[in-house]
Amino acid sequence: MSTERPRLTRDRVLAAAIALADSSGIDALSMRSLAADQGVVPMALYKHVAGKQELLDGMVDAVLTGLPPLPGGSEWRPRLRERILATRATLLAHPWAPSVIETRTHASPIVLTYMDELMGIFRTGGFSAELTHLAMHALGIRMWGFTREVFPTPATPADPEQRAAMLAQFQTQFPHIVEIATATAGHPGSETAGCDAQVEFEFSLDALLDGLALRLAEQKASAANSARGRQRSASPR
Amino acid sequence: MSTERPRLTRDRVLAAAIALADSSGIDALSMRSLAADQGVVPMALYKHVAGKQELLDGMVDAVLTGLPPLPGGSEWRPRLRERILATRATLLAHPWAPSVIETRTHASPIVLTYMDELMGIFRTGGFSAELTHLAMHALGIRMWGFTREVFPTPATPADPEQRAAMLAQFQTQFPHIVEIATATAGHPGSETAGCDAQVEFEFSLDALLDGLALRLAEQKASAANSARGRQRSASPR
DNA sequence: ACCTGAACACCGTTCAAGT
DNA sequence: ACCTGAACACCGTTCAAGT
């Protein structure tokens, strides 16, 4: 008697889940709320996704499908940088993505492809398989273009008198936190006072890439040494 | 009529929660299961912790209380390294700690103290307030001595025939993943094939510290330059 | 001061049935 | 092939009461 509801498909379910998580937060996304959103009984979803975990897997895959093509070339550093920053830009539209990615226990083919491509960038750039392995671990979740926030704010009491007392105590109890908070409080256009997430991310990524570059240089030096050694001990000519 | 149950206290509740999470996993820890474990009705816990989130906050605090004293000295790099590796050693006994720490939204005084001390190590070592701020972001969750696992294994089908087919397809579809998995598969004494988490953590931390050391050197160089500039333009003598 | 009991408003998922 | 209904075994948390 009401208007025709379009038939559910896997893609429609995933798109609806992403839209719901984008607008209402990941905590508001349940099989039941998603079903209600689609005007359907909870169990109807199970014909299209195996369960909640598989729904979350599918949401990650759907978002990653929107990534730009892998940058070409053989210079590992600009390629890696561009790739990771593009991933960051893509995931930034979906605040739930970091926590969902972190809680995945199985990698989908799309996720495996993403990681395989990153490893390919290292290998093409001259990293050995072993060094690539370590470098991937060093990237960690940063490979997805985000880092977990390490500055959870302390719970601030609502009562203004208590708040003032807390701030005063803060000054003496956590002098460095206060110093750093005030030293960087002037950044324009930043959401959380004193924090420009893009600047901080690029700083962190570049610092790590510097460290990896040093290790690549070491690897090349030791390879050259052992090659010289082999040449010396081999038959002349 | 049964044996006397010792009165609940906040410390006893936290210790029981930690023991339960250690032995049965964080998913098995609910207000209800913890209450049952203590032979008490769920609501009895609320006299000692305000709710589940506050329980988790308290668990983190209780574990951090077991940290060794902050290393002294003025050399930032060995101090930071020692501090973070000690934290890692402490948290390693509690597999639930990383995910719980990551989901905290408010920092307790104990957590704030930990971060303030790390910042103090940077500042004493010559980092400016701004550079310390960025360095803390670069450390990210690594400051807690862990990194999130970035290699979730693909779901392997139970059927052996399907598994063999998957492995064959893997070889061509994800060549770098296979190469890296086989190149590092021989590590002795590693739990997950080819992965030595301690080696990987220290590699990652040291690579990052190298990057931070470079930036500290840049900061000092530019400070020296502007000091020379100031001296030149100042009155002689 | 500390603990209990019953209830509320949720979850994900199963099973057996409908069309 | 796709969707429904009812049920199961859970959650965290409230409120009002007990001792």
PDB file of N, CA, C and O in Angstrom, chain A residues 29-60:
ATOM      1  N   LEU A  29      25.312   2.678  14.010  1.00  0.00           N
ATOM      2  CA  LEU A  29      25.101   1.678  12.961  1.00  0.00           C
ATOM      3  C   LEU A  29      24.970   0.287  13.575  1.00  0.00           C
ATOM      4  O   LEU A  29      25.949  -0.285  14.047  1.00  0.00           O
ATOM      5  N   SER A  30      23.765  -0.221  13.576  1.00  0.00           N
ATOM      6  CA  SER A  30      23.561  -1.608  14.005  1.00  0.00           C
ATOM      7  C   SER A  30      22.761  -2.308  12.913  1.00  0.00           C
ATOM      8  O   SER A  30      22.173  -1.653  12.049  1.00  0.00           O
ATOM      9  N   MET A  31      22.777  -3.611  12.933  1.00  0.00           N
ATOM     10  CA  MET A  31      21.991  -4.351  11.941  1.00  0.00           C
ATOM     11  C   MET A  31      20.533  -3.915  12.020  1.00  0.00           C
ATOM     12  O   MET A  31      19.853  -3.786  11.000  1.00  0.00           O
ATOM     13  N   ARG A  32      20.091  -3.661  13.224  1.00  0.00           N
ATOM     14  CA  ARG A  32      18.697  -3.285  13.425  1.00  0.00           C
ATOM     15  C   ARG A  32      18.416  -1.869  12.939  1.00  0.00           C
ATOM     16  O   ARG A  32      17.391  -1.617  12.288  1.00  0.00           O
ATOM     17  N   SER A  33      19.343  -0.919  13.237  1.00  0.00           N
ATOM     18  CA  SER A  33      19.109   0.459  12.807  1.00  0.00           C
ATOM     19  C   SER A  33      19.224   0.565  11.281  1.00  0.00           C
ATOM     20  O   SER A  33      18.473   1.312  10.651  1.00  0.00           O
ATOM     21  N   LEU A  34      20.149  -0.201  10.716  1.00  0.00           N
ATOM     22  CA  LEU A  34      20.314  -0.184   9.257  1.00  0.00           C
ATOM     23  C   LEU A  34      19.071  -0.761   8.582  1.00  0.00           C
ATOM     24  O   LEU A  34      18.586  -0.231   7.571  1.00  0.00           O
ATOM     25  N   ALA A  35      18.546  -1.824   9.157  1.00  0.00           N
ATOM     26  CA  ALA A  35      17.328  -2.426   8.607  1.00  0.00           C
ATOM     27  C   ALA A  35      16.162  -1.438   8.683  1.00  0.00           C
ATOM     28  O   ALA A  35      15.440  -1.246   7.697  1.00  0.00           O
ATOM     29  N   ALA A  36      16.020  -0.788   9.838  1.00  0.00           N
ATOM     30  CA  ALA A  36      14.942   0.184   9.998  1.00  0.00           C
ATOM     31  C   ALA A  36      15.096   1.306   8.972  1.00  0.00           C
ATOM     32  O   ALA A  36      14.121   1.735   8.348  1.00  0.00           O
ATOM     33  N   ASP A  37      16.336   1.739   8.790  1.00  0.00           N
ATOM     34  CA  ASP A  37      16.636   2.796   7.824  1.00  0.00           C
ATOM     35  C   ASP A  37      16.191   2.405   6.412  1.00  0.00           C
ATOM     36  O   ASP A  37      15.765   3.240   5.627  1.00  0.00           O
ATOM     37  N   GLN A  38      16.293   1.123   6.115  1.00  0.00           N
ATOM     38  CA  GLN A  38      15.929   0.632   4.788  1.00  0.00           C
ATOM     39  C   GLN A  38      14.483   0.144   4.734  1.00  0.00           C
ATOM     40  O   GLN A  38      14.055  -0.435   3.732  1.00  0.00           O
ATOM     41  N   GLY A  39      13.763   0.328   5.822  1.00  0.00           N
ATOM     42  CA  GLY A  39      12.355  -0.062   5.852  1.00  0.00           C
ATOM     43  C   GLY A  39      12.146  -1.548   5.751  1.00  0.00           C
ATOM     44  O   GLY A  39      11.241  -2.035   5.064  1.00  0.00           O
ATOM     45  N   VAL A  40      12.986  -2.286   6.445  1.00  0.00           N
ATOM     46  CA  VAL A  40      13.034  -3.724   6.281  1.00  0.00           C
ATOM     47  C   VAL A  40      13.283  -4.357   7.641  1.00  0.00           C
ATOM     48  O   VAL A  40      13.716  -3.698   8.580  1.00  0.00           O
ATOM     49  N   VAL A  41      12.970  -5.624   7.782  1.00  0.00           N
ATOM     50  CA  VAL A  41      13.179  -6.325   9.034  1.00  0.00           C
ATOM     51  C   VAL A  41      14.667  -6.714   9.146  1.00  0.00           C
ATOM     52  O   VAL A  41      15.313  -6.949   8.123  1.00  0.00           O
ATOM     53  N   PRO A  42      15.258  -6.726  10.349  1.00  0.00           N
ATOM     54  CA  PRO A  42      16.698  -6.964  10.468  1.00  0.00           C
ATOM     55  C   PRO A  42      17.194  -8.155   9.652  1.00  0.00           C
ATOM     56  O   PRO A  42      18.218  -8.065   8.960  1.00  0.00           O
ATOM     57  N   MET A  43      16.460  -9.256   9.689  1.00  0.00           N
ATOM     58  CA  MET A  43      16.947 -10.467   9.048  1.00  0.00           C
ATOM     59  C   MET A  43      17.048 -10.366   7.540  1.00  0.00           C
ATOM     60  O   MET A  43      17.745 -11.149   6.900  1.00  0.00           O
ATOM     61  N   ALA A  44      16.363  -9.387   6.953  1.00  0.00           N
ATOM     62  CA  ALA A  44      16.423  -9.224   5.500  1.00  0.00           C
ATOM     63  C   ALA A  44      17.847  -8.912   5.048  1.00  0.00           C
ATOM     64  O   ALA A  44      18.257  -9.268   3.938  1.00  0.00           O
ATOM     65  N   LEU A  45      18.633  -8.254   5.922  1.00  0.00           N
ATOM     66  CA  LEU A  45      20.005  -7.885   5.558  1.00  0.00           C
ATOM     67  C   LEU A  45      20.894  -9.114   5.378  1.00  0.00           C
ATOM     68  O   LEU A  45      21.844  -9.092   4.597  1.00  0.00           O
ATOM     69  N   TYR A  46      20.563 -10.160   6.109  1.00  0.00           N
ATOM     70  CA  TYR A  46      21.442 -11.337   6.122  1.00  0.00           C
ATOM     71  C   TYR A  46      21.437 -12.098   4.800  1.00  0.00           C
ATOM     72  O   TYR A  46      22.243 -13.010   4.616  1.00  0.00           O
ATOM     73  N   LYS A  47      20.537 -11.757   3.906  1.00  0.00           N
ATOM     74  CA  LYS A  47      20.583 -12.348   2.557  1.00  0.00           C
ATOM     75  C   LYS A  47      21.689 -11.696   1.734  1.00  0.00           C
ATOM     76  O   LYS A  47      22.128 -12.233   0.734  1.00  0.00           O
ATOM     77  N   HIS A  48      22.164 -10.510   2.158  1.00  0.00           N
ATOM     78  CA  HIS A  48      23.129  -9.755   1.347  1.00  0.00           C
ATOM     79  C   HIS A  48      24.494  -9.605   1.994  1.00  0.00           C
ATOM     80  O   HIS A  48      25.491  -9.418   1.313  1.00  0.00           O
ATOM     81  N   VAL A  49      24.531  -9.652   3.310  1.00  0.00           N
ATOM     82  CA  VAL A  49      25.816  -9.704   4.029  1.00  0.00           C
ATOM     83  C   VAL A  49      25.716 -10.803   5.094  1.00  0.00           C
ATOM     84  O   VAL A  49      24.654 -10.998   5.677  1.00  0.00           O
ATOM     85  N   ALA A  50      26.840 -11.465   5.318  1.00  0.00           N
ATOM     86  CA  ALA A  50      26.804 -12.642   6.195  1.00  0.00           C
ATOM     87  C   ALA A  50      26.558 -12.269   7.655  1.00  0.00           C
ATOM     88  O   ALA A  50      26.057 -13.078   8.437  1.00  0.00           O
ATOM     89  N   GLY A  51      26.884 -11.050   8.019  1.00  0.00           N
ATOM     90  CA  GLY A  51      26.718 -10.626   9.406  1.00  0.00           C
ATOM     91  C   GLY A  51      27.325  -9.259   9.575  1.00  0.00           C
ATOM     92  O   GLY A  51      27.743  -8.616   8.599  1.00  0.00           O
ATOM     93  N   LYS A  52      27.401  -8.796  10.786  1.00  0.00           N
ATOM     94  CA  LYS A  52      27.868  -7.438  11.023  1.00  0.00           C
ATOM     95  C   LYS A  52      29.330  -7.251  10.600  1.00  0.00           C
ATOM     96  O   LYS A  52      29.680  -6.241   9.994  1.00  0.00           O
ATOM     97  N   GLN A  53      30.183  -8.218  10.961  1.00  0.00           N
ATOM     98  CA  GLN A  53      31.592  -8.093  10.607  1.00  0.00           C
ATOM     99  C   GLN A  53      31.783  -8.023   9.092  1.00  0.00           C
ATOM    100  O   GLN A  53      32.577  -7.227   8.587  1.00  0.00           O
ATOM    101  N   GLU A  54      31.035  -8.838   8.392  1.00  0.00           N
ATOM    102  CA  GLU A  54      31.161  -8.834   6.938  1.00  0.00           C
ATOM    103  C   GLU A  54      30.624  -7.533   6.347  1.00  0.00           C
ATOM    104  O   GLU A  54      31.104  -7.057   5.311  1.00  0.00           O
ATOM    105  N   LEU A  55      29.647  -6.958   7.011  1.00  0.00           N
ATOM    106  CA  LEU A  55      29.143  -5.645   6.598  1.00  0.00           C
ATOM    107  C   LEU A  55      30.253  -4.600   6.718  1.00  0.00           C
ATOM    108  O   LEU A  55      30.486  -3.803   5.796  1.00  0.00           O
ATOM    109  N   LEU A  56      30.954  -4.617   7.852  1.00  0.00           N
ATOM    110  CA  LEU A  56      32.035  -3.647   8.064  1.00  0.00           C
ATOM    111  C   LEU A  56      33.166  -3.866   7.055  1.00  0.00           C
ATOM    112  O   LEU A  56      33.706  -2.900   6.498  1.00  0.00           O
ATOM    113  N   ASP A  57      33.517  -5.132   6.811  1.00  0.00           N
ATOM    114  CA  ASP A  57      34.518  -5.442   5.777  1.00  0.00           C
ATOM    115  C   ASP A  57      34.106  -4.821   4.440  1.00  0.00           C
ATOM    116  O   ASP A  57      34.915  -4.190   3.755  1.00  0.00           O
ATOM    117  N   GLY A  58      32.849  -5.011   4.104  1.00  0.00           N
ATOM    118  CA  GLY A  58      32.345  -4.517   2.826  1.00  0.00           C
ATOM    119  C   GLY A  58      32.364  -3.001   2.741  1.00  0.00           C
ATOM    120  O   GLY A  58      32.638  -2.425   1.677  1.00  0.00           O
ATOM    121  N   MET A  59      32.108  -2.351   3.870  1.00  0.00           N
ATOM    122  CA  MET A  59      32.139  -0.885   3.892  1.00  0.00           C
ATOM    123  C   MET A  59      33.548  -0.370   3.596  1.00  0.00           C
ATOM    124  O   MET A  59      33.732   0.582   2.840  1.00  0.00           O
ATOM    125  N   VAL A  60      34.541  -1.004   4.210  1.00  0.00           N
ATOM    126  CA  VAL A  60      35.939  -0.617   3.961  1.00  0.00           C
ATOM    127  C   VAL A  60      36.273  -0.820   2.487  1.00  0.00           C
ATOM    128  O   VAL A  60      36.822   0.075   1.825  1.00  0.00           O
TER     129      VAL A  60
END
